[in-house]
Coordinates of C-alpha atoms in Angstrom, one line a residue:
E1085 CA 14.3 -198.5 -82.1
A1086 CA 16.1 -198.3 -78.8
E1087 CA 18.6 -195.8 -80.3
K1088 CA 15.7 -193.6 -81.7
T1089 CA 14.2 -193.5 -78.3
I1090 CA 17.5 -192.6 -76.4
S1091 CA 18.1 -190.0 -78.8
E1092 CA 14.6 -188.5 -78.5
M1093 CA 15.0 -188.7 -74.7
R1094 CA 18.3 -186.8 -74.8
M1095 CA 16.7 -184.0 -77.0
R1096 CA 14.1 -183.6 -74.7
A1097 CA 16.4 -183.2 -71.8
I1098 CA 18.5 -180.6 -73.8
R1099 CA 15.2 -178.6 -74.5
R1100 CA 14.0 -179.0 -70.8
A1101 CA 17.3 -177.6 -69.4
S1102 CA 17.8 -175.0 -72.2
L1103 CA 21.2 -176.3 -72.6
D1104 CA 23.6 -174.7 -74.9
V1105 CA 24.5 -177.1 -77.8
T1106 CA 26.4 -174.6 -80.0
G1107 CA 29.0 -176.3 -82.3
G1108 CA 27.4 -179.8 -81.4
K1109 CA 28.8 -179.8 -77.8
I1110 CA 26.7 -179.6 -74.9
S1111 CA 28.1 -176.7 -72.7
V1112 CA 27.9 -178.3 -69.4
M1113 CA 30.7 -179.7 -67.1
V1114 CA 29.9 -181.5 -63.7
A1115 CA 32.4 -182.9 -61.3
G1116 CA 31.3 -186.0 -59.3
E1117 CA 27.7 -187.3 -59.6
P1118 CA 26.3 -186.6 -62.9
A1119 CA 23.4 -183.9 -63.5
W1120 CA 19.9 -185.1 -63.4
H1121 CA 20.2 -185.1 -67.4
G1122 CA 23.3 -187.2 -67.5
L1123 CA 24.4 -184.9 -70.4
G1124 CA 27.6 -182.6 -70.9
V1125 CA 31.2 -183.7 -69.6
N1126 CA 31.3 -185.6 -66.3
V1127 CA 34.7 -185.6 -64.4
A1128 CA 35.7 -187.6 -61.4
E1129 CA 36.4 -184.6 -59.2
A1130 CA 36.4 -180.8 -59.1
V1131 CA 38.7 -178.9 -61.4
T1132 CA 40.5 -175.4 -62.0
A1133 CA 38.7 -172.5 -63.6
A1134 CA 40.6 -173.0 -67.0
D1135 CA 39.5 -176.6 -67.0
A1136 CA 35.9 -175.6 -66.2
I1137 CA 35.9 -173.2 -69.2
R1138 CA 37.5 -175.7 -71.5
L1139 CA 35.2 -178.8 -70.5
A1140 CA 32.1 -176.9 -70.5
N1141 CA 32.9 -175.0 -74.0
L1142 CA 32.9 -171.6 -72.6
G1143 CA 36.0 -170.4 -74.1
W1144 CA 34.3 -168.0 -76.4
E1145 CA 33.9 -164.1 -76.2
I1146 CA 31.1 -161.6 -76.6
V1147 CA 31.4 -158.7 -78.9
K1148 CA 29.3 -155.5 -78.8
L1149 CA 28.2 -154.0 -82.2
P1150 CA 26.3 -151.2 -83.4
L1151 CA 22.6 -152.5 -84.2
Y1152 CA 21.0 -151.9 -87.4
F1153 CA 17.4 -152.2 -88.3
E1154 CA 15.7 -152.1 -91.9
Q1155 CA 13.4 -149.4 -92.9
G1156 CA 12.0 -150.3 -96.3
D1157 CA 15.1 -150.9 -98.4
T1158 CA 17.4 -148.9 -96.1
L1159 CA 19.4 -150.1 -93.1
K1160 CA 19.5 -147.7 -90.2
L1161 CA 21.5 -147.4 -87.0
A1162 CA 19.7 -147.9 -84.0
T1163 CA 20.8 -144.8 -81.8
G1164 CA 22.0 -145.9 -78.3
R1165 CA 21.4 -149.5 -79.0
Y1166 CA 24.0 -152.3 -79.5
A1167 CA 23.9 -156.0 -80.4
L1168 CA 25.7 -158.6 -78.3
V1169 CA 27.0 -161.2 -80.5
R1170 CA 29.0 -164.4 -79.7
R1171 CA 32.4 -164.1 -81.6
D1172 CA 32.8 -167.8 -82.3
T1173 CA 29.4 -168.2 -84.1
G1174 CA 28.1 -164.8 -84.9
A1175 CA 25.1 -165.5 -83.0
Y1176 CA 23.0 -162.5 -82.0
L1177 CA 22.2 -162.8 -78.2
N1178 CA 20.6 -159.8 -77.0
H1179 CA 20.7 -155.9 -77.3
V1180 CA 22.0 -153.4 -74.7
G1181 CA 22.5 -149.9 -74.2
P1182 CA 25.7 -147.6 -74.5
K1183 CA 26.8 -148.2 -70.9
Y1184 CA 26.6 -151.8 -71.1
A1185 CA 30.1 -153.4 -70.9
P1186 CA 30.2 -157.3 -71.6
I1187 CA 31.7 -159.5 -68.9
Q1188 CA 33.8 -162.2 -70.7
N1189 CA 33.4 -165.8 -69.6
A1190 CA 37.0 -165.9 -68.7
E1191 CA 36.7 -162.8 -66.8
A1192 CA 33.7 -164.0 -64.9
F1193 CA 35.7 -167.2 -63.7
S1194 CA 38.9 -165.1 -63.0
F1195 CA 36.9 -162.9 -60.7
L1196 CA 35.5 -165.9 -58.9
D1197 CA 39.1 -167.2 -58.6
E1198 CA 40.3 -164.0 -56.9
V1199 CA 37.2 -163.9 -54.4
I1200 CA 37.4 -167.5 -53.5
G1201 CA 41.1 -168.4 -54.3
K1202 CA 42.4 -168.3 -50.7
H1203 CA 39.8 -171.0 -49.7
N1204 CA 41.1 -173.9 -51.8
A1205 CA 38.0 -173.9 -53.9
K1206 CA 37.4 -176.0 -56.9
Y1207 CA 34.8 -175.8 -59.7
E1208 CA 32.1 -178.5 -59.5
T1209 CA 29.7 -177.3 -62.4
A1210 CA 30.0 -174.8 -65.1
G1211 CA 27.8 -174.3 -68.4
A1212 CA 25.7 -172.2 -70.7
I1213 CA 22.0 -172.3 -71.4
H1214 CA 19.9 -170.3 -74.0
G1215 CA 22.5 -170.6 -76.8
G1216 CA 25.0 -168.9 -74.3
R1217 CA 22.8 -166.0 -73.2
K1218 CA 23.4 -167.3 -69.7
I1219 CA 26.4 -168.9 -68.1
W1220 CA 27.2 -170.1 -64.8
C1221 CA 29.9 -171.8 -62.5
Q1222 CA 29.7 -173.1 -59.0
V1223 CA 32.7 -174.1 -56.9
R1224 CA 33.0 -175.9 -53.6
M1225 CA 34.9 -174.4 -50.8
P1226 CA 35.9 -177.2 -48.7
E1227 CA 37.6 -175.2 -46.0
Q1228 CA 34.6 -173.5 -45.3
S1229 CA 32.6 -176.5 -44.8
F1230 CA 31.4 -177.5 -41.3
S1231 CA 29.3 -180.2 -39.4
L1232 CA 26.5 -179.5 -37.1
N1233 CA 26.5 -181.7 -33.8
G1234 CA 29.2 -183.6 -35.4
R1235 CA 26.7 -185.3 -37.5
D1236 CA 25.1 -183.1 -40.2
Q1237 CA 27.8 -182.2 -42.8
V1238 CA 27.2 -178.7 -44.3
D1239 CA 29.2 -178.0 -47.5
A1240 CA 30.0 -174.4 -48.7
Y1241 CA 29.4 -173.4 -52.1
A1242 CA 30.0 -170.1 -54.3
M1243 CA 28.1 -169.7 -57.4
F1244 CA 28.5 -167.0 -60.3
T1245 CA 25.9 -166.3 -63.1
N1246 CA 26.2 -164.1 -66.0
S1247 CA 23.3 -163.0 -68.4
H1248 CA 25.0 -161.8 -71.4
G1249 CA 22.8 -158.8 -72.3
D1250 CA 20.7 -158.2 -69.3
E1251 CA 21.3 -154.6 -68.3

């Protein structure tokens, strides 16, 4: 009975947070204190971009494919519209126009590395929600932290989010 209750509570937390559970793994990595839901991979301290991608199950790519629709018994090309699909699962995520260029998860982390690389930053959280439609990563920048009046510690963070398919 206790196992059943714990399992139900876990599923409620996954739904409430809209966590991506593709492939049976929860796509969340947290360094230090666990997240409010206690799910995903928890590590003792902040990690590198490569570790964050691996631990948060974000090593997949997005492909932009022609979009078709059914009209009667015929498939027709949706002119000027494309489907964004996860390469690992084939799951449809969204539709976009011809100018949209997907930003791969690894590219997003690489971009953040370039921006904050000189500040000795480390990844503290990363993950995906809504089946991978949205990803995020958050880094702590210890060299940018300071204290107010010598008492109140202010820690500096940078966050990157990407919505696969929002134009």
